[in-house]
Amino acid sequence: MDLDGRVVIVIGAGGGLGRPIARRLAAAGATLVLAGPHPERLPVDEHPDALALALDLRDPRAGDGLVDAVIERHGRIDGLVNAAGVVAFGPLVDTDDAVIEELFLTNVVGPLWLLRRVAPHLAATEGVVVHISAVVAEQPMAGMAAYSASKAALSAADAALFRELRRQKVRVCDVRPPHTETGLADRPLSGSSPRLPEGLTPDEVAGRVIDAILADDHEVPSSAFAD
Ligand SMILES: NC(=O)c1ccc[n+]([C@@H]2O[C@H](COP(=O)([O-])OP(=O)(O)OC[C@H]3O[C@@H](n4cnc5c(N)ncnc54)[C@H](OP(=O)(O)O)[C@@H]3O)[C@@H](O)[C@H]2O)c1
């Protein structure tokens, strides 16, 4: 997919991965829509022409407002990159019900609610959707049961959606990065991070995401980050 002139939404655009993804999309010529729950964290200084929108994935109607705003401004949607998410650590028995619910709402349920609204517009442009799941979708970890389960659920949805949406020529790509130095592990919903080895740089992961879009890949497994 050539990104030049394509209208691409980045959810979590103010985050550690969202920022370099947005930067690389813009460098490839995409027209950006930046979205996240805290508009003040969106990189509007870096992308002054971008449409910037408050969006909380936990709100079932978030996709309606997003689609209305993007169609009103640009008349089309070519891409959706979901770089939003939350994490929690610790034994399951010590993890509050509300935390488990929030993990699933943000990491799985919200992205699926959102895609229901955006997918028809991607079909009109033969567009692309990218979800950042995680290595734990492939290798679930002790102390991260609910997070791992949420990422495995998103990854499974992506595998099904790849098949479901390809008839409409919408590409679905599941990206499963290993630990990356975004600071995510230092701001969990609950618990505290185990000692982790030095992670990838966010820009490295962002580069893989853009390469996958350009190459029409349907997944970037964790093994693809090894070299
Ligand atoms: N970092 C890693 O080691 C790693 C590895 C594999 C996969 N991932 C995945 O990559 C994605 C991005 O993580 P990151 O490392 O960039 O973390 P990050 O720096 O904390 O960024 C997370 C982003 O998600 C947004 N967000 C949180 N709750 C949201 C909600 N309810 N609705 C919409 N947006 C919401 C945040 O917005 P605000 O800042 O406005 O709150 C922020 O922009 C996550 O799905 C994460 O699980 C990360």
GROMACS .gro file of N, CA and C in nm, residues 70-197:
model
  384
   70VAL      N    1  -1.389   1.240   1.086
   70VAL     CA    2  -1.291   1.216   0.979
   70VAL      C    3  -1.358   1.228   0.842
   71ILE      N    4  -1.478   1.175   0.830
   71ILE     CA    5  -1.547   1.185   0.700
   71ILE      C    6  -1.582   1.331   0.670
   72GLU      N    7  -1.621   1.404   0.773
   72GLU     CA    8  -1.653   1.546   0.750
   72GLU      C    9  -1.530   1.622   0.701
   73ARG      N   10  -1.412   1.594   0.759
   73ARG     CA   11  -1.291   1.666   0.722
   73ARG      C   12  -1.230   1.616   0.591
   74HIS      N   13  -1.223   1.482   0.577
   74HIS     CA   14  -1.145   1.428   0.465
   74HIS      C   15  -1.227   1.349   0.362
   75GLY      N   16  -1.349   1.306   0.402
   75GLY     CA   17  -1.434   1.233   0.308
   75GLY      C   18  -1.395   1.088   0.286
   76ARG      N   19  -1.293   1.041   0.356
   76ARG     CA   20  -1.249   0.903   0.336
   76ARG      C   21  -1.163   0.859   0.455
   77ILE      N   22  -1.150   0.727   0.472
   77ILE     CA   23  -1.058   0.670   0.572
   77ILE      C   24  -0.984   0.557   0.502
   78ASP      N   25  -0.851   0.567   0.498
   78ASP     CA   26  -0.770   0.465   0.431
   78ASP      C   27  -0.699   0.372   0.529
   79GLY      N   28  -0.682   0.416   0.652
   79GLY     CA   29  -0.608   0.333   0.745
   79GLY      C   30  -0.645   0.363   0.889
   80LEU      N   31  -0.636   0.258   0.970
   80LEU     CA   32  -0.656   0.270   1.115
   80LEU      C   33  -0.542   0.195   1.181
   81VAL      N   34  -0.459   0.267   1.256
   81VAL     CA   35  -0.351   0.202   1.331
   81VAL      C   36  -0.384   0.219   1.478
   82ASN      N   37  -0.408   0.106   1.546
   82ASN     CA   38  -0.442   0.114   1.688
   82ASN      C   39  -0.319   0.085   1.771
   83ALA      N   40  -0.260   0.193   1.822
   83ALA     CA   41  -0.139   0.181   1.905
   83ALA      C   42  -0.172   0.216   2.050
   84ALA      N   43  -0.297   0.193   2.089
   84ALA     CA   44  -0.340   0.221   2.227
   84ALA      C   45  -0.342   0.091   2.307
   85GLY      N   46  -0.329   0.104   2.435
   85GLY     CA   47  -0.341  -0.014   2.520
   85GLY      C   48  -0.296   0.015   2.662
   86VAL      N   49  -0.334  -0.077   2.750
   86VAL     CA   50  -0.295  -0.067   2.891
   86VAL      C   51  -0.245  -0.204   2.937
   87VAL      N   52  -0.168  -0.201   3.047
   87VAL     CA   53  -0.109  -0.324   3.098
   87VAL      C   54  -0.133  -0.333   3.249
   88ALA      N   55  -0.128  -0.454   3.303
   88ALA     CA   56  -0.131  -0.473   3.449
   88ALA      C   57  -0.044  -0.594   3.481
   89PHE      N   58   0.013  -0.594   3.599
   89PHE     CA   59   0.102  -0.702   3.640
   89PHE      C   60   0.054  -0.761   3.772
   90GLY      N   61   0.101  -0.883   3.800
   90GLY     CA   62   0.074  -0.945   3.929
   90GLY      C   63  -0.010  -1.070   3.915
   91PRO      N   64  -0.012  -1.151   4.022
   91PRO     CA   65  -0.095  -1.272   4.020
   91PRO      C   66  -0.241  -1.237   3.997
   92LEU      N   67  -0.312  -1.325   3.928
   92LEU     CA   68  -0.453  -1.298   3.897
   92LEU      C   69  -0.533  -1.274   4.024
   93VAL      N   70  -0.506  -1.351   4.130
   93VAL     CA   71  -0.588  -1.337   4.252
   93VAL      C   72  -0.570  -1.200   4.317
   94ASP      N   73  -0.460  -1.133   4.286
   94ASP     CA   74  -0.437  -1.000   4.343
   94ASP      C   75  -0.481  -0.889   4.248
   95THR      N   76  -0.538  -0.926   4.136
   95THR     CA   77  -0.576  -0.826   4.035
   95THR      C   78  -0.725  -0.796   4.050
   96ASP      N   79  -0.758  -0.670   4.073
   96ASP     CA   80  -0.898  -0.633   4.094
   96ASP      C   81  -0.985  -0.665   3.972
   97ASP      N   82  -1.112  -0.695   4.001
   97ASP     CA   83  -1.206  -0.719   3.891
   97ASP      C   84  -1.208  -0.601   3.794
   98ALA      N   85  -1.206  -0.481   3.852
   98ALA     CA   86  -1.216  -0.361   3.767
   98ALA      C   87  -1.096  -0.348   3.674
   99VAL      N   88  -0.980  -0.393   3.720
   99VAL     CA   89  -0.859  -0.387   3.637
   99VAL      C   90  -0.870  -0.486   3.520
  100ILE      N   91  -0.919  -0.606   3.552
  100ILE     CA   92  -0.936  -0.706   3.445
  100ILE      C   93  -1.035  -0.654   3.341
  101GLU      N   94  -1.141  -0.593   3.392
  101GLU     CA   95  -1.242  -0.539   3.300
  101GLU      C   96  -1.182  -0.428   3.213
  102GLU      N   97  -1.102  -0.341   3.275
  102GLU     CA   98  -1.045  -0.229   3.199
  102GLU      C   99  -0.943  -0.277   3.095
  103LEU      N  100  -0.866  -0.379   3.130
  103LEU     CA  101  -0.771  -0.436   3.034
  103LEU      C  102  -0.845  -0.485   2.909
  104PHE      N  103  -0.953  -0.558   2.932
  104PHE     CA  104  -1.025  -0.613   2.817
  104PHE      C  105  -1.100  -0.505   2.741
  105LEU      N  106  -1.157  -0.408   2.812
  105LEU     CA  107  -1.230  -0.300   2.744
  105LEU      C  108  -1.136  -0.223   2.652
  106THR      N  109  -1.019  -0.189   2.704
  106THR     CA  110  -0.926  -0.104   2.627
  106THR      C  111  -0.854  -0.183   2.519
  107ASN      N  112  -0.813  -0.305   2.553
  107ASN     CA  113  -0.725  -0.380   2.461
  107ASN      C  114  -0.799  -0.465   2.360
  108VAL      N  115  -0.924  -0.501   2.389
  108VAL     CA  116  -0.997  -0.591   2.298
  108VAL      C  117  -1.134  -0.534   2.258
  109VAL      N  118  -1.217  -0.511   2.359
  109VAL     CA  119  -1.357  -0.478   2.329
  109VAL      C  120  -1.365  -0.344   2.255
  110GLY      N  121  -1.295  -0.244   2.307
  110GLY     CA  122  -1.297  -0.112   2.243
  110GLY      C  123  -1.247  -0.116   2.099
  111PRO      N  124  -1.132  -0.179   2.074
  111PRO     CA  125  -1.085  -0.188   1.935
  111PRO      C  126  -1.185  -0.257   1.842
  112LEU      N  127  -1.258  -0.357   1.893
  112LEU     CA  128  -1.357  -0.423   1.807
  112LEU      C  129  -1.479  -0.335   1.786
  113TRP      N  130  -1.524  -0.267   1.892
  113TRP     CA  131  -1.633  -0.170   1.875
  113TRP      C  132  -1.594  -0.066   1.768
  114LEU      N  133  -1.472  -0.018   1.781
  114LEU     CA  134  -1.424   0.087   1.689
  114LEU      C  135  -1.419   0.036   1.546
  115LEU      N  136  -1.364  -0.083   1.529
  115LEU     CA  137  -1.347  -0.136   1.393
  115LEU      C  138  -1.481  -0.161   1.324
  116ARG      N  139  -1.584  -0.196   1.404
  116ARG     CA  140  -1.718  -0.213   1.344
  116ARG      C  141  -1.759  -0.086   1.269
  117ARG      N  142  -1.724   0.029   1.327
  117ARG     CA  143  -1.765   0.157   1.265
  117ARG      C  144  -1.673   0.198   1.150
  118VAL      N  145  -1.545   0.166   1.163
  118VAL     CA  146  -1.446   0.214   1.065
  118VAL      C  147  -1.438   0.121   0.944
  119ALA      N  148  -1.459  -0.009   0.963
  119ALA     CA  149  -1.437  -0.107   0.856
  119ALA      C  150  -1.514  -0.076   0.727
  120PRO      N  151  -1.641  -0.033   0.734
  120PRO     CA  152  -1.709  -0.002   0.608
  120PRO      C  153  -1.638   0.108   0.528
  121HIS      N  154  -1.577   0.200   0.598
  121HIS     CA  155  -1.505   0.308   0.529
  121HIS      C  156  -1.372   0.258   0.473
  122LEU      N  157  -1.310   0.164   0.541
  122LEU     CA  158  -1.188   0.102   0.488
  122LEU      C  159  -1.220   0.019   0.364
  123ALA      N  160  -1.338  -0.042   0.363
  123ALA     CA  161  -1.378  -0.120   0.245
  123ALA      C  162  -1.391  -0.029   0.124
  124ALA      N  163  -1.438   0.092   0.147
  124ALA     CA  164  -1.458   0.185   0.035
  124ALA      C  165  -1.325   0.229  -0.027
  125THR      N  166  -1.217   0.221   0.050
  125THR     CA  167  -1.085   0.268   0.001
  125THR      C  168  -0.986   0.154  -0.015
  126GLU      N  169  -1.032   0.029   0.011
  126GLU     CA  170  -0.940  -0.085   0.012
  126GLU      C  171  -0.824  -0.056   0.107
  127GLY      N  172  -0.863  -0.021   0.230
  127GLY     CA  173  -0.768   0.029   0.328
  127GLY      C  174  -0.709  -0.079   0.417
  128VAL      N  175  -0.649  -0.034   0.526
  128VAL     CA  176  -0.574  -0.124   0.612
  128VAL      C  177  -0.605  -0.094   0.759
  129VAL      N  178  -0.608  -0.200   0.840
  129VAL     CA  179  -0.615  -0.183   0.985
  129VAL      C  180  -0.499  -0.257   1.049
  130VAL      N  181  -0.431  -0.188   1.139
  130VAL     CA  182  -0.318  -0.246   1.211
  130VAL      C  183  -0.350  -0.243   1.360
  131HIS      N  184  -0.341  -0.358   1.423
  131HIS     CA  185  -0.353  -0.366   1.569
  131HIS      C  186  -0.218  -0.405   1.626
  132ILE      N  187  -0.177  -0.336   1.733
  132ILE     CA  188  -0.056  -0.377   1.804
  132ILE      C  189  -0.102  -0.469   1.917
  133SER      N  190  -0.084  -0.598   1.900
  133SER     CA  191  -0.115  -0.687   2.014
  133SER      C  192   0.014  -0.697   2.095
  134ALA      N  193   0.081  -0.812   2.099
  134ALA     CA  194   0.206  -0.819   2.176
  134ALA      C  195   0.261  -0.961   2.169
  135VAL      N  196   0.387  -0.974   2.203
  135VAL     CA  197   0.451  -1.106   2.209
  135VAL      C  198   0.376  -1.198   2.305
  136VAL      N  199   0.313  -1.144   2.410
  136VAL     CA  200   0.244  -1.230   2.507
  136VAL      C  201   0.120  -1.298   2.448
  137ALA      N  202   0.076  -1.253   2.329
  137ALA     CA  203  -0.030  -1.324   2.259
  137ALA      C  204   0.021  -1.461   2.215
  138GLU      N  205   0.151  -1.470   2.190
  138GLU     CA  206   0.214  -1.597   2.147
  138GLU      C  207   0.272  -1.672   2.265
  139GLN      N  208   0.326  -1.599   2.361
  139GLN     CA  209   0.393  -1.657   2.477
  139GLN      C  210   0.339  -1.592   2.605
  140PRO      N  211   0.220  -1.637   2.650
  140PRO     CA  212   0.160  -1.577   2.771
  140PRO      C  213   0.254  -1.592   2.891
  141MET      N  214   0.256  -1.489   2.977
  141MET     CA  215   0.352  -1.489   3.089
  141MET      C  216   0.282  -1.495   3.223
  142ALA      N  217   0.343  -1.570   3.317
  142ALA     CA  218   0.296  -1.568   3.456
  142ALA      C  219   0.305  -1.425   3.507
  143GLY      N  220   0.207  -1.386   3.589
  143GLY     CA  221   0.206  -1.249   3.640
  143GLY      C  222   0.147  -1.151   3.541
  144MET      N  223   0.105  -1.202   3.426
  144MET     CA  224   0.044  -1.114   3.325
  144MET      C  225  -0.072  -1.187   3.258
  145ALA      N  226  -0.148  -1.263   3.339
  145ALA     CA  227  -0.252  -1.350   3.280
  145ALA      C  228  -0.359  -1.269   3.207
  146ALA      N  229  -0.410  -1.167   3.272
  146ALA     CA  230  -0.520  -1.092   3.209
  146ALA      C  231  -0.470  -1.012   3.089
  147TYR      N  232  -0.352  -0.951   3.103
  147TYR     CA  233  -0.294  -0.876   2.989
  147TYR      C  234  -0.268  -0.971   2.873
  148SER      N  235  -0.203  -1.086   2.903
  148SER     CA  236  -0.174  -1.183   2.797
  148SER      C  237  -0.303  -1.229   2.729
  149ALA      N  238  -0.406  -1.255   2.812
  149ALA     CA  239  -0.534  -1.301   2.755
  149ALA      C  240  -0.596  -1.194   2.666
  150SER      N  241  -0.585  -1.069   2.708
  150SER     CA  242  -0.643  -0.961   2.626
  150SER      C  243  -0.570  -0.951   2.493
  151LYS      N  244  -0.439  -0.966   2.495
  151LYS     CA  245  -0.361  -0.955   2.371
  151LYS      C  246  -0.383  -1.076   2.281
  152ALA      N  247  -0.397  -1.194   2.342
  152ALA     CA  248  -0.425  -1.313   2.262
  152ALA      C  249  -0.563  -1.302   2.197
  153ALA      N  250  -0.657  -1.243   2.270
  153ALA     CA  251  -0.791  -1.225   2.214
  153ALA      C  252  -0.787  -1.129   2.095
  154LEU      N  253  -0.714  -1.020   2.108
  154LEU     CA  254  -0.704  -0.925   1.997
  154LEU      C  255  -0.636  -0.991   1.877
  155SER      N  256  -0.531  -1.067   1.904
  155SER     CA  257  -0.458  -1.133   1.798
  155SER      C  258  -0.547  -1.236   1.726
  156ALA      N  259  -0.628  -1.309   1.803
  156ALA     CA  260  -0.720  -1.407   1.742
  156ALA      C  261  -0.824  -1.334   1.656
  157ALA      N  262  -0.872  -1.223   1.707
  157ALA     CA  263  -0.970  -1.145   1.628
  157ALA      C  264  -0.905  -1.100   1.498
  158ASP      N  265  -0.779  -1.058   1.504
  158ASP     CA  266  -0.711  -1.013   1.383
  158ASP      C  267  -0.698  -1.124   1.280
  159ALA      N  268  -0.668  -1.246   1.328
  159ALA     CA  269  -0.653  -1.359   1.235
  159ALA      C  270  -0.788  -1.387   1.165
  160ALA      N  271  -0.896  -1.379   1.242
  160ALA     CA  272  -1.029  -1.400   1.183
  160ALA      C  273  -1.066  -1.284   1.090
  161LEU      N  274  -1.035  -1.163   1.134
  161LEU     CA  275  -1.072  -1.045   1.054
  161LEU      C  276  -0.993  -1.038   0.924
  162PHE      N  277  -0.870  -1.088   0.929
  162PHE     CA  278  -0.790  -1.093   0.806
  162PHE      C  279  -0.867  -1.170   0.698
  163ARG      N  280  -0.926  -1.284   0.740
  163ARG     CA  281  -1.001  -1.366   0.645
  163ARG      C  282  -1.136  -1.302   0.610
  164GLU      N  283  -1.199  -1.247   0.715
  164GLU     CA  284  -1.334  -1.191   0.697
  164GLU      C  285  -1.334  -1.069   0.605
  165LEU      N  286  -1.234  -0.983   0.620
  165LEU     CA  287  -1.236  -0.855   0.549
  165LEU      C  288  -1.162  -0.858   0.416
  166ARG      N  289  -1.091  -0.967   0.387
  166ARG     CA  290  -1.012  -0.963   0.263
  166ARG      C  291  -1.101  -0.966   0.139
  167ARG      N  292  -1.224  -1.020   0.156
  167ARG     CA  293  -1.318  -1.016   0.042
  167ARG      C  294  -1.346  -0.872   0.002
  168GLN      N  295  -1.341  -0.783   0.102
  168GLN     CA  296  -1.364  -0.640   0.072
  168GLN      C  297  -1.232  -0.567   0.047
  169LYS      N  298  -1.126  -0.645   0.036
  169LYS     CA  299  -0.992  -0.590   0.009
  169LYS      C  300  -0.943  -0.497   0.119
  170VAL      N  301  -0.991  -0.522   0.244
  170VAL     CA  302  -0.937  -0.451   0.360
  170VAL      C  303  -0.828  -0.541   0.419
  171ARG      N  304  -0.707  -0.487   0.432
  171ARG     CA  305  -0.596  -0.561   0.490
  171ARG      C  306  -0.599  -0.548   0.642
  172VAL      N  307  -0.580  -0.658   0.712
  172VAL     CA  308  -0.573  -0.657   0.859
  172VAL      C  309  -0.435  -0.708   0.898
  173CYS      N  310  -0.367  -0.634   0.982
  173CYS     CA  311  -0.232  -0.672   1.022
  173CYS      C  312  -0.219  -0.673   1.174
  174ASP      N  313  -0.176  -0.786   1.226
  174ASP     CA  314  -0.156  -0.804   1.370
  174ASP      C  315  -0.005  -0.795   1.399
  175VAL      N  316   0.035  -0.697   1.478
  175VAL     CA  317   0.177  -0.676   1.509
  175VAL      C  318   0.200  -0.718   1.654
  176ARG      N  319   0.298  -0.808   1.676
  176ARG     CA  320   0.318  -0.865   1.810
  176ARG      C  321   0.458  -0.836   1.861
  177PRO      N  322   0.485  -0.711   1.896
  177PRO     CA  323   0.622  -0.675   1.938
  177PRO      C  324   0.659  -0.732   2.074
  178PRO      N  325   0.788  -0.758   2.094
  178PRO     CA  326   0.838  -0.786   2.228
  178PRO      C  327   0.846  -0.655   2.308
  179HIS      N  328   0.899  -0.669   2.429
  179HIS     CA  329   0.911  -0.553   2.517
  179HIS      C  330   0.983  -0.437   2.446
  180THR      N  331   0.926  -0.320   2.462
  180THR     CA  332   0.977  -0.200   2.394
  180THR      C  333   0.985  -0.087   2.497
  181GLU      N  334   1.088  -0.004   2.483
  181GLU     CA  335   1.116   0.098   2.585
  181GLU      C  336   1.029   0.223   2.569
  182THR      N  337   0.900   0.204   2.590
  182THR     CA  338   0.808   0.319   2.581
  182THR      C  339   0.770   0.375   2.717
  183GLY      N  340   0.803   0.300   2.823
  183GLY     CA  341   0.758   0.339   2.957
  183GLY      C  342   0.626   0.275   2.997
  184LEU      N  343   0.564   0.200   2.905
  184LEU     CA  344   0.435   0.135   2.937
  184LEU      C  345   0.446   0.051   3.064
  185ALA      N  346   0.555  -0.024   3.078
  185ALA     CA  347   0.569  -0.115   3.193
  185ALA      C  348   0.579  -0.039   3.325
  186ASP      N  349   0.609   0.092   3.318
  186ASP     CA  350   0.621   0.172   3.440
  186ASP      C  351   0.490   0.240   3.480
  187ARG      N  352   0.384   0.221   3.399
  187ARG     CA  353   0.255   0.282   3.435
  187ARG      C  354   0.142   0.181   3.421
  188PRO      N  355   0.154   0.067   3.493
  188PRO     CA  356   0.049  -0.035   3.484
  188PRO      C  357  -0.077   0.010   3.559
  189LEU      N  358  -0.190  -0.050   3.521
  189LEU     CA  359  -0.314  -0.024   3.594
  189LEU      C  360  -0.303  -0.075   3.736
  190SER      N  361  -0.229  -0.186   3.753
  190SER     CA  362  -0.203  -0.237   3.888
  190SER      C  363  -0.081  -0.327   3.885
  191GLY      N  364  -0.026  -0.352   4.004
  191GLY     CA  365   0.093  -0.437   4.015
  191GLY      C  366   0.217  -0.360   3.974
  192SER      N  367   0.328  -0.434   3.968
  192SER     CA  368   0.451  -0.371   3.922
  192SER      C  369   0.525  -0.467   3.830
  193SER      N  370   0.597  -0.407   3.739
  193SER     CA  371   0.661  -0.482   3.634
  193SER      C  372   0.770  -0.573   3.690
  194PRO      N  373   0.781  -0.696   3.637
  194PRO     CA  374   0.899  -0.777   3.670
  194PRO      C  375   1.021  -0.711   3.606
  195ARG      N  376   1.140  -0.755   3.648
  195ARG     CA  377   1.261  -0.704   3.582
  195ARG      C  378   1.260  -0.752   3.437
  196LEU      N  379   1.272  -0.658   3.347
  196LEU     CA  380   1.267  -0.692   3.206
  196LEU      C  381   1.401  -0.660   3.142
  197PRO      N  382   1.443  -0.742   3.047
  197PRO     CA  383   1.566  -0.708   2.975
  197PRO      C  384   1.544  -0.581   2.893
   0.00000   0.00000   0.00000
